[in-house]
């Protein structure tokens, strides 16, 4: 009987010890859950911060690109205006020289006209308003050079115009992306 009682006491002490250990383990488990939850919140917060940083970096890069294109478009617009003026000036000089050539042809034909004879241009036999200006010498080399200058000036104008269109399209694309990201492009000028 004594041995049974002793075994019961030992069993009771062991049971109480196990209960205390179980309570301690449950407390440790609860502390670990709290730590895990805190860590998960911190990781989520870090992830949000990381994503926000990545998005901000992307926005900054897009803004820089947009500003670069704005600058390029401004320079190309100015260059285009200059090229247009150069081309117009070259074309005007060429037209003036070509007009002089036509005037020279008219003067040459006018000198050969005889009253009553048919005009080689229109066929009329009457010549009430004969061309009276003097013929001026026109250098064929000058005409060729002016044609080349006019062609080159127009080619330069069209090249700059094409490049401006490409840059403007790229600028419009960047502006659209910034709008999609809810960034006001005008706020980037500051």
XYZ file of N, CA, C and O in Angstrom:
760
model
N 0.850 -1.173 0.000
C 0.000 0.000 0.000
C 0.900 1.242 0.000
O 0.539 2.236 -0.651
N 1.915 1.188 0.768
C 2.822 2.341 0.860
C 3.492 2.597 -0.494
O 3.684 3.744 -0.887
N 3.791 1.565 -1.117
C 4.436 1.694 -2.405
C 3.462 2.286 -3.417
O 3.846 3.114 -4.244
N 2.213 1.929 -3.338
C 1.194 2.446 -4.243
C 1.008 3.931 -3.989
O 0.894 4.726 -4.921
N 0.963 4.285 -2.714
C 0.806 5.696 -2.376
C 2.013 6.493 -2.860
O 1.882 7.619 -3.356
N 3.149 5.916 -2.704
C 4.357 6.613 -3.153
C 4.334 6.773 -4.675
O 4.662 7.836 -5.218
N 3.906 5.752 -5.372
C 3.798 5.815 -6.829
C 2.733 6.836 -7.246
O 2.897 7.561 -8.223
N 1.652 6.901 -6.473
C 0.603 7.879 -6.757
C 1.143 9.294 -6.568
O 0.863 10.196 -7.356
N 1.888 9.496 -5.469
C 2.481 10.812 -5.224
C 3.467 11.183 -6.334
O 3.480 12.322 -6.817
N 4.264 10.234 -6.710
C 5.214 10.484 -7.797
C 4.478 10.810 -9.095
O 4.863 11.717 -9.834
N 3.418 10.041 -9.339
C 2.630 10.267 -10.543
C 1.964 11.636 -10.482
O 1.899 12.372 -11.482
N 1.444 11.998 -9.302
C 0.793 13.291 -9.115
C 1.804 14.416 -9.320
O 1.514 15.412 -9.993
N 3.010 14.287 -8.778
C 4.041 15.307 -8.937
C 4.480 15.406 -10.406
O 4.687 16.507 -10.936
N 4.587 14.254 -10.978
C 4.966 14.239 -12.393
C 3.885 14.895 -13.246
O 4.176 15.671 -14.152
N 2.621 14.604 -12.925
C 1.500 15.200 -13.647
C 1.499 16.714 -13.484
O 1.307 17.453 -14.453
N 1.708 17.184 -12.238
C 1.749 18.621 -11.972
C 2.924 19.267 -12.702
O 2.803 20.369 -13.275
N 4.044 18.584 -12.720
C 5.211 19.093 -13.416
C 4.922 19.201 -14.918
O 5.253 20.193 -15.567
N 4.263 18.178 -15.472
C 3.905 18.196 -16.882
C 2.896 19.296 -17.190
O 2.973 19.953 -18.242
N 1.961 19.521 -16.273
C 0.992 20.602 -16.459
C 1.702 21.956 -16.487
O 1.391 22.810 -17.324
N 2.674 22.127 -15.551
C 3.418 23.383 -15.513
C 4.235 23.565 -16.807
O 4.292 24.653 -17.372
N 4.859 22.480 -17.263
C 5.629 22.541 -18.497
C 4.709 22.847 -19.689
O 5.061 23.609 -20.590
N 3.511 22.243 -19.682
C 2.540 22.493 -20.747
C 2.127 23.964 -20.760
O 2.074 24.585 -21.817
N 1.877 24.507 -19.559
C 1.511 25.930 -19.458
C 2.675 26.794 -19.939
O 2.480 27.747 -20.711
N 3.903 26.448 -19.557
C 5.083 27.212 -19.975
C 5.272 27.132 -21.488
O 5.584 28.131 -22.144
N 5.058 25.943 -22.050
C 5.185 25.776 -23.492
C 4.119 26.588 -24.235
O 4.400 27.203 -25.268
N 2.911 26.602 -23.701
C 1.835 27.386 -24.330
C 2.158 28.877 -24.261
O 1.905 29.618 -25.220
N 2.731 29.324 -23.159
C 3.134 30.729 -23.031
C 4.248 31.046 -24.034
O 4.229 32.092 -24.693
N 5.229 30.129 -24.148
C 6.310 30.322 -25.114
C 5.759 30.358 -26.542
O 6.159 31.177 -27.359
N 4.810 29.459 -26.804
C 4.200 29.411 -28.116
C 3.465 30.723 -28.409
O 3.558 31.256 -29.510
N 2.763 31.256 -27.423
C 2.050 32.524 -27.595
C 3.046 33.663 -27.840
O 2.830 34.501 -28.705
N 4.156 33.680 -27.099
C 5.189 34.708 -27.297
C 5.785 34.596 -28.709
O 6.006 35.614 -29.377
N 6.015 33.376 -29.155
C 6.569 33.171 -30.482
C 5.580 33.627 -31.560
O 5.976 34.227 -32.557
N 4.285 33.357 -31.341
C 3.266 33.824 -32.288
C 3.256 35.352 -32.343
O 3.130 35.941 -33.420
N 3.394 35.985 -31.195
C 3.422 37.450 -31.143
C 4.641 37.968 -31.911
O 4.536 38.918 -32.699
N 5.784 37.339 -31.681
C 7.013 37.746 -32.395
C 6.845 37.546 -33.899
O 7.197 38.419 -34.701
N 6.284 36.397 -34.291
C 6.067 36.111 -35.712
C 5.123 37.142 -36.324
O 5.379 37.662 -37.415
N 4.040 37.454 -35.623
C 3.098 38.469 -36.133
C 3.777 39.826 -36.287
O 3.561 40.520 -37.287
N 4.587 40.200 -35.294
C 5.320 41.474 -35.393
C 6.260 41.467 -36.598
O 6.339 42.453 -37.333
N 6.978 40.356 -36.767
C 7.885 40.249 -37.901
C 7.136 40.298 -39.233
O 7.584 40.941 -40.184
N 6.000 39.619 -39.318
C 5.207 39.648 -40.546
C 4.726 41.067 -40.857
O 4.727 41.488 -42.015
N 4.329 41.813 -39.820
C 3.907 43.203 -40.020
C 5.073 44.053 -40.513
O 4.916 44.878 -41.421
N 6.255 43.822 -39.919
C 7.430 44.576 -40.333
C 7.824 44.230 -41.774
O 8.206 45.108 -42.557
N 7.747 42.949 -42.127
C 8.062 42.528 -43.490
C 7.060 43.160 -44.467
O 7.448 43.660 -45.526
N 5.790 43.164 -44.112
C 4.775 43.774 -44.977
C 5.048 45.269 -45.129
O 4.964 45.818 -46.237
N 5.389 45.912 -44.031
C 5.699 47.335 -44.065
C 6.940 47.578 -44.937
O 6.968 48.517 -45.743
N 7.959 46.758 -44.771
C 9.164 46.867 -45.580
C 8.831 46.664 -47.055
O 9.313 47.401 -47.909
N 8.013 45.668 -47.361
C 7.626 45.387 -48.745
C 6.912 46.592 -49.348
O 7.188 46.980 -50.482
N 5.999 47.201 -48.604
C 5.286 48.389 -49.087
C 6.276 49.527 -49.341
O 6.188 50.221 -50.357
N 7.203 49.711 -48.408
C 8.207 50.762 -48.562
C 9.082 50.486 -49.778
O 9.380 51.396 -50.562
N 9.488 49.241 -49.937
C 10.314 48.858 -51.082
C 9.571 49.113 -52.389
O 10.127 49.669 -53.335
N 8.314 48.704 -52.459
C 7.512 48.911 -53.668
C 7.300 50.399 -53.930
O 7.364 50.842 -55.077
N 7.050 51.164 -52.886
C 6.873 52.615 -53.044
C 8.165 53.245 -53.559
O 8.135 54.124 -54.432
N 9.292 52.789 -53.027
C 10.585 53.308 -53.476
C 10.816 52.963 -54.950
O 11.258 53.808 -55.733
N 10.520 51.730 -55.320
C 10.695 51.305 -56.714
C 9.798 52.135 -57.635
O 10.230 52.573 -58.707
N 8.566 52.368 -57.221
C 7.652 53.166 -58.032
C 8.150 54.607 -58.132
O 8.106 55.212 -59.214
N 8.626 55.152 -57.045
C 9.131 56.531 -57.058
C 10.358 56.635 -57.963
O 10.495 57.596 -58.720
N 11.221 55.645 -57.913
C 12.397 55.632 -58.779
C 11.971 55.599 -60.245
O 12.519 56.319 -61.079
N 10.971 54.795 -60.552
C 10.458 54.713 -61.924
C 9.874 56.062 -62.349
O 10.126 56.538 -63.462
N 9.126 56.689 -61.475
C 8.527 57.991 -61.778
C 9.611 59.043 -62.026
O 9.503 59.854 -62.956
N 10.639 59.010 -61.212
C 11.733 59.982 -61.368
C 12.431 59.770 -62.708
O 12.720 60.736 -63.426
N 12.692 58.515 -63.063
C 13.338 58.224 -64.342
C 12.463 58.677 -65.508
O 12.955 59.262 -66.471
N 11.167 58.404 -65.413
C 10.256 58.844 -66.468
C 10.228 60.373 -66.562
O 10.211 60.935 -67.659
N 10.227 61.018 -65.424
C 10.218 62.493 -65.412
C 11.487 63.038 -66.051
O 11.440 63.984 -66.844
N 12.631 62.422 -65.727
C 13.895 62.861 -66.320
C 13.867 62.676 -67.839
O 14.301 63.551 -68.584
N 13.358 61.529 -68.279
C 13.270 61.277 -69.715
C 12.351 62.294 -70.380
O 12.651 62.802 -71.459
N 11.217 62.579 -69.723
C 10.284 63.539 -70.290
C 10.926 64.922 -70.403
O 10.791 65.605 -71.421
N 11.651 65.319 -69.391
C 12.324 66.623 -69.430
C 13.375 66.658 -70.536
O 13.537 67.674 -71.217
N 14.064 65.538 -70.724
C 15.053 65.456 -71.804
C 14.370 65.626 -73.161
O 14.839 66.385 -74.018
N 13.230 64.950 -73.334
C 12.503 65.078 -74.595
C 11.931 66.482 -74.770
O 11.909 67.008 -75.884
N 11.462 67.088 -73.687
C 10.955 68.462 -73.789
C 12.062 69.400 -74.264
O 11.832 70.249 -75.127
N 13.234 69.241 -73.696
C 14.366 70.071 -74.081
C 14.727 69.827 -75.547
O 14.954 70.764 -76.316
N 14.759 68.577 -75.930
C 15.092 68.216 -77.307
C 14.058 68.781 -78.279
O 14.411 69.312 -79.335
N 12.790 68.692 -77.921
C 11.725 69.221 -78.779
C 11.866 70.731 -78.919
O 11.714 71.281 -80.014
N 12.187 71.406 -77.823
C 12.356 72.869 -77.878
C 13.511 73.241 -78.808
O 13.385 74.148 -79.645
N 14.641 72.543 -78.673
C 15.802 72.826 -79.519
C 15.476 72.519 -80.981
O 15.796 73.310 -81.883
N 14.832 71.380 -81.219
C 14.495 71.007 -82.595
C 13.474 71.964 -83.209
O 13.543 72.247 -84.414
N 12.563 72.461 -82.406
C 11.585 73.434 -82.915
C 12.287 74.696 -83.368
O 11.997 75.239 -84.445
N 13.237 75.163 -82.569
C 14.003 76.350 -82.937
C 14.825 76.072 -84.202
O 14.851 76.885 -85.133
N 15.482 74.921 -84.243
C 16.289 74.545 -85.402
C 15.414 74.428 -86.644
O 15.807 74.859 -87.738
N 14.224 73.866 -86.473
C 13.309 73.715 -87.601
C 12.929 75.078 -88.172
O 12.906 75.264 -89.397
N 12.662 76.033 -87.293
C 12.323 77.386 -87.748
C 13.483 77.983 -88.535
O 13.281 78.586 -89.598
N 14.693 77.799 -88.023
C 15.870 78.308 -88.726
C 16.038 77.636 -90.092
O 16.301 78.307 -91.092
N 15.880 76.306 -90.118
C 16.023 75.562 -91.384
C 14.936 75.973 -92.373
O 15.191 76.049 -93.578
N 13.753 76.248 -91.868
C 12.667 76.680 -92.730
C 12.987 78.041 -93.361
O 12.761 78.248 -94.555
N 13.534 78.936 -92.559
C 13.902 80.252 -93.084
C 15.022 80.141 -94.125
O 14.981 80.802 -95.164
N 16.000 79.300 -93.847
C 17.107 79.091 -94.801
C 16.564 78.520 -96.105
O 16.931 78.968 -97.196
N 15.677 77.519 -95.991
C 15.101 76.895 -97.191
C 14.271 77.910 -97.976
O 14.359 77.972 -99.211
N 13.486 78.708 -97.285
C 12.665 79.719 -97.961
C 13.554 80.739 -98.670
O 13.296 81.107 -99.818
N 14.606 81.176 -97.998
C 15.532 82.145 -98.598
C 16.189 81.555 -99.857
O 16.286 82.217 -100.896
N 16.618 80.291 -99.778
C 17.250 79.634 -100.922
C 16.251 79.483 -102.069
O 16.593 79.710 -103.234
N 15.010 79.108 -101.736
C 13.987 78.970 -102.772
C 13.664 80.321 -103.410
O 13.477 80.407 -104.630
N 13.608 81.368 -102.599
C 13.337 82.710 -103.132
C 14.435 83.146 -104.101
O 14.146 83.703 -105.167
N 15.694 82.907 -103.726
C 16.810 83.263 -104.621
C 16.720 82.476 -105.926
O 16.926 83.019 -107.013
N 16.393 81.186 -105.811
C 16.265 80.347 -107.000
C 15.107 80.825 -107.874
O 15.253 80.933 -109.099
N 13.969 81.130 -107.276
C 12.820 81.616 -108.050
C 13.155 82.929 -108.764
O 12.764 83.138 -109.919
N 13.871 83.785 -108.064
C 14.252 85.077 -108.661
C 15.150 84.845 -109.881
O 14.961 85.471 -110.931
N 16.105 83.938 -109.755
C 17.001 83.650 -110.865
C 16.235 82.976 -112.011
O 16.451 83.306 -113.187
N 15.328 82.049 -111.671
C 14.536 81.399 -112.707
C 13.616 82.413 -113.399
O 13.390 82.331 -114.608
N 13.090 83.366 -112.638
C 12.267 84.432 -113.231
C 13.114 85.266 -114.193
O 12.649 85.647 -115.261
N 14.355 85.529 -113.809
C 15.254 86.286 -114.690
C 15.518 85.516 -115.972
O 15.562 86.095 -117.055
N 15.655 84.196 -115.866
C 15.863 83.360 -117.054
C 14.644 83.460 -117.971
O 14.780 83.639 -119.190
N 13.446 83.376 -117.380
C 12.226 83.503 -118.189
C 12.154 84.891 -118.836
O 11.779 85.032 -119.999
N 12.530 85.917 -118.067
C 12.532 87.277 -118.600
C 13.534 87.391 -119.742
O 13.254 88.043 -120.770
N 14.691 86.764 -119.605
C 15.697 86.766 -120.680
C 15.151 86.087 -121.933
O 15.370 86.558 -123.046
N 14.453 84.944 -121.729
C 13.857 84.240 -122.869
C 12.833 85.146 -123.552
O 12.785 85.221 -124.797
N 12.009 85.805 -122.732
C 10.994 86.710 -123.301
C 11.668 87.850 -124.053
O 11.217 88.237 -125.155
N 12.745 88.410 -123.515
C 13.457 89.508 -124.184
C 14.052 89.027 -125.500
O 14.011 89.739 -126.519
N 14.619 87.811 -125.498
C 15.193 87.260 -126.720
C 14.112 87.078 -127.781
O 14.287 87.445 -128.943
N 12.977 86.496 -127.362
C 11.879 86.289 -128.302
C 11.323 87.627 -128.789
O 10.956 87.775 -129.970
N 11.272 88.613 -127.898
C 10.727 89.929 -128.266
C 11.568 90.603 -129.341
O 11.030 91.285 -130.222
N 12.876 90.389 -129.291
C 13.737 91.029 -130.291
C 13.544 90.421 -131.683
O 13.807 91.074 -132.688
N 13.064 89.206 -131.739
C 12.892 88.556 -133.042
C 11.473 88.715 -133.595
O 11.194 88.254 -134.698
N 10.598 89.354 -132.845
C 9.214 89.511 -133.312
C 9.128 90.577 -134.401
O 9.712 91.651 -134.295
N 8.363 90.286 -135.426
C 8.091 91.226 -136.524
C 6.577 91.376 -136.626
O 5.836 90.395 -136.522
N 6.152 92.645 -136.816
C 4.727 92.900 -136.929
C 4.168 92.117 -138.114
O 4.702 92.175 -139.209
N 3.121 91.357 -137.855
C 2.485 90.575 -138.898
C 2.962 89.139 -138.934
O 2.316 88.277 -139.516
N 4.114 88.836 -138.303
C 4.596 87.456 -138.240
C 4.078 86.808 -136.959
O 3.885 87.459 -135.949
N 3.906 85.493 -137.003
C 3.369 84.760 -135.844
C 4.394 84.699 -134.715
O 5.583 84.466 -134.948
N 3.889 84.902 -133.517
C 4.726 84.782 -132.298
C 5.058 83.309 -132.103
O 4.162 82.458 -132.165
N 6.332 82.943 -131.811
C 6.683 81.528 -131.626
C 6.096 80.938 -130.337
O 6.053 79.727 -130.185
N 5.602 81.800 -129.441
C 5.042 81.293 -128.178
C 3.541 81.107 -128.300
O 3.012 80.036 -128.030
N 2.835 82.166 -128.718
C 1.375 82.105 -128.704
C 0.751 82.044 -130.094
O -0.435 81.770 -130.230
N 1.522 82.357 -131.129
C 0.996 82.295 -132.487
C 0.310 83.568 -132.961
O -0.107 83.650 -134.113
N 0.182 84.552 -132.146
C -0.479 85.804 -132.532
C 0.373 86.550 -133.553
O 1.601 86.535 -133.500
N -0.303 87.241 -134.471
C 0.424 88.032 -135.464
C 0.499 89.489 -135.057
O 1.193 90.277 -135.689
N -0.209 89.853 -134.042
C -0.129 91.217 -133.507
C 0.635 91.165 -132.195
O 0.456 90.242 -131.406
N 1.415 92.183 -131.951
C 2.274 92.195 -130.765
C 2.148 93.546 -130.066
O 3.060 94.364 -130.123
N 1.008 93.771 -129.385
C 0.765 95.081 -128.790
C 1.619 95.364 -127.549
O 1.870 96.514 -127.233
N 2.065 94.349 -126.795
C 2.815 94.570 -125.547
C 4.090 93.742 -125.567
O 4.224 92.738 -124.881
N 5.029 94.172 -126.356
C 6.291 93.445 -126.492
C 7.119 93.661 -125.233
O 7.197 94.763 -124.694
N 7.712 92.569 -124.781
C 8.580 92.599 -123.588
C 9.714 93.586 -123.822
O 10.399 93.536 -124.835
N 9.893 94.490 -122.855
C 10.855 95.558 -123.103
C 12.039 95.577 -122.141
O 12.892 96.443 -122.265
N 12.090 94.678 -121.201
C 13.218 94.723 -120.266
C 14.461 94.137 -120.919
O 14.381 93.329 -121.836
N 15.585 94.553 -120.375
C 16.853 94.079 -120.924
C 17.191 92.705 -120.362
O 16.895 92.396 -119.219
N 17.850 91.937 -121.183
C 18.311 90.624 -120.739
C 19.553 90.809 -119.871
O 20.400 91.651 -120.144
N 19.603 90.023 -118.808
C 20.776 90.059 -117.927
C 21.466 88.710 -118.030
O 20.818 87.681 -118.226
N 22.760 88.729 -117.879
C 23.512 87.480 -117.932
C 23.164 86.615 -116.720
O 23.126 87.096 -115.590
N 22.918 85.351 -116.984
C 22.659 84.377 -115.923
C 23.699 83.279 -116.069
O 23.811 82.656 -117.121
N 24.432 83.071 -115.014
C 25.485 82.062 -115.015
C 24.852 80.696 -114.731
O 24.163 80.511 -113.729
N 25.082 79.742 -115.631
C 24.536 78.392 -115.438
C 25.069 77.754 -114.159
O 24.357 77.004 -113.480
N 26.317 78.032 -113.836
C 26.892 77.486 -112.596
C 26.177 78.052 -111.374
O 25.961 77.348 -110.388
N 25.812 79.344 -111.457
C 25.086 79.971 -110.345
C 23.710 79.319 -110.194
O 23.268 79.024 -109.085
N 23.045 79.067 -111.333
C 21.735 78.411 -111.301
C 21.843 77.013 -110.690
O 21.051 76.637 -109.824
N 22.850 76.265 -111.122
C 23.060 74.911 -110.579
C 23.352 74.968 -109.085
O 22.811 74.176 -108.302
N 24.188 75.923 -108.680
C 24.528 76.058 -107.265
C 23.301 76.441 -106.445
O 23.095 75.910 -105.343
N 22.475 77.334 -106.975
C 21.257 77.731 -106.249
C 20.272 76.571 -106.153
O 19.617 76.404 -105.119
N 20.151 75.785 -107.192
C 19.266 74.606 -107.141
C 19.770 73.614 -106.089
O 18.981 73.073 -105.310
N 21.070 73.392 -106.069
C 21.666 72.479 -105.084
C 21.453 73.029 -103.668
O 21.076 72.294 -102.756
N 21.683 74.327 -103.508
C 21.513 74.965 -102.195
C 20.059 74.847 -101.733
O 19.789 74.520 -100.571
N 19.130 75.089 -102.648
C 17.705 74.993 -102.314
C 17.332 73.549 -101.944
O 16.638 73.312 -100.953
N 17.809 72.594 -102.736
C 17.526 71.178 -102.448
C 18.104 70.764 -101.096
O 17.433 70.085 -100.303
N 19.350 71.154 -100.838
C 19.983 70.809 -99.562
C 19.257 71.455 -98.389
O 19.068 70.826 -97.337
N 18.847 72.697 -98.560
C 18.141 73.390 -97.486
C 16.804 72.712 -97.191
O 16.432 72.524 -96.027
N 16.092 72.320 -98.242
C 14.826 71.597 -98.043
C 15.060 70.234 -97.399
O 14.313 69.830 -96.505
N 16.101 69.550 -97.835
C 16.422 68.248 -97.254
C 16.734 68.395 -95.762
O 16.244 67.615 -94.945
N 17.526 69.396 -95.404
C 17.834 69.646 -93.989
C 16.567 69.962 -93.202
O 16.385 69.487 -92.079
N 15.691 70.759 -93.790
C 14.426 71.099 -93.144
C 13.608 69.833 -92.875
O 13.110 69.625 -91.771
N 13.485 68.961 -93.887
C 12.687 67.744 -93.723
C 13.328 66.771 -92.723
O 12.617 66.084 -91.983
N 14.654 66.714 -92.687
C 15.326 65.854 -91.708
C 15.023 66.316 -90.283
O 14.692 65.511 -89.411
N 15.146 67.622 -90.056
C 14.874 68.157 -88.719
C 13.388 67.976 -88.380
O 13.031 67.627 -87.257
N 12.541 68.176 -89.385
C 11.106 68.010 -89.177
C 10.783 66.564 -88.773
O 10.004 66.334 -87.842
N 11.395 65.597 -89.442
C 11.180 64.178 -89.112
C 11.679 63.864 -87.704
O 11.005 63.176 -86.931
N 12.863 64.367 -87.390
C 13.419 64.117 -86.061
C 12.523 64.748 -84.993
O 12.293 64.155 -83.934
N 12.009 65.937 -85.271
C 11.103 66.598 -84.326
C 9.843 65.766 -84.112
O 9.376 65.617 -82.978
N 9.303 65.195 -85.182
C 8.113 64.348 -85.052
C 8.393 63.145 -84.156
O 7.565 62.786 -83.311
N 9.557 62.524 -84.336
C 9.921 61.351 -83.524
C 10.054 61.754 -82.055
O 9.526 61.086 -81.153
N 10.760 62.853 -81.802
C 10.960 63.317 -80.421
C 9.629 63.724 -79.788
O 9.391 63.449 -78.616
N 8.759 64.364 -80.554
C 7.458 64.781 -80.038
C 6.616 63.551 -79.691
O 5.936 63.529 -78.671
N 6.676 62.530 -80.525
C 5.940 61.294 -80.249
C 6.465 60.637 -78.969
O 5.675 60.171 -78.130
N 7.774 60.622 -78.796
C 8.364 60.043 -77.577
C 7.953 60.864 -76.359
O 7.632 60.300 -75.303
N 7.954 62.175 -76.500
C 7.523 63.051 -75.391
C 6.071 62.775 -75.049
O 5.729 62.635 -73.862
N 5.216 62.670 -76.049
C 3.793 62.388 -75.801
C 3.613 61.053 -75.087
O 2.772 60.921 -74.197
N 4.419 60.060 -75.479
C 4.339 58.744 -74.836
C 4.718 58.840 -73.355
O 4.043 58.283 -72.493
N 5.809 59.566 -73.061
C 6.237 59.727 -71.660
C 5.183 60.477 -70.862
O 4.899 60.132 -69.709
N 4.581 61.500 -71.463
C 3.541 62.256 -70.768
C 2.339 61.364 -70.467
O 1.764 61.444 -69.381
N 1.989 60.485 -71.411
C 0.860 59.589 -71.199
C 1.160 58.602 -70.058
O 0.310 58.346 -69.208
N 2.373 58.098 -70.029
C 2.756 57.162 -68.957
C 2.702 57.874 -67.610
O 2.181 57.325 -66.622
N 3.216 59.095 -67.559
C 3.182 59.856 -66.308
C 1.744 60.126 -65.869
O 1.432 60.074 -64.684
N 0.865 60.385 -66.821
C -0.541 60.600 -66.480
C -1.159 59.320 -65.935
O -1.960 59.358 -65.003
N -0.784 58.192 -66.502
C -1.289 56.914 -66.011
C -0.800 56.648 -64.588
O -1.481 55.996 -63.807
N 0.381 57.155 -64.270
C 0.934 57.003 -62.920
C 0.452 58.115 -61.995
O 0.931 58.243 -60.877
N -0.453 58.940 -62.502
C -1.055 60.024 -61.734
C -0.029 61.083 -61.318
O -0.022 61.546 -60.193
N 0.850 61.438 -62.273
C 1.823 62.496 -62.047
C 1.492 63.626 -63.002
O 1.363 63.410 -64.200
N 1.375 64.832 -62.480
C 1.105 65.992 -63.314
C 2.428 66.441 -63.944
O 3.325 66.892 -63.242
N 2.564 66.309 -65.302
C 3.832 66.683 -65.950
C 4.229 68.138 -65.701
O 5.409 68.443 -65.649
N 3.263 69.020 -65.527
C 3.607 70.431 -65.310
C 4.266 70.642 -63.944
O 4.996 71.597 -63.748
N 4.033 69.728 -63.012
C 4.659 69.859 -61.694
C 6.147 69.514 -61.743
O 6.889 69.802 -60.811
N 6.593 68.917 -62.836
C 7.991 68.524 -62.965
C 8.861 69.668 -63.434
O 10.077 69.585 -63.395
N 8.265 70.749 -63.914
C 9.039 71.887 -64.409
C 9.717 72.640 -63.277
O 10.619 73.423 -63.501
N 9.271 72.429 -62.072
C 9.803 73.188 -60.931
C 11.143 72.704 -60.474
O 11.642 71.709 -60.702
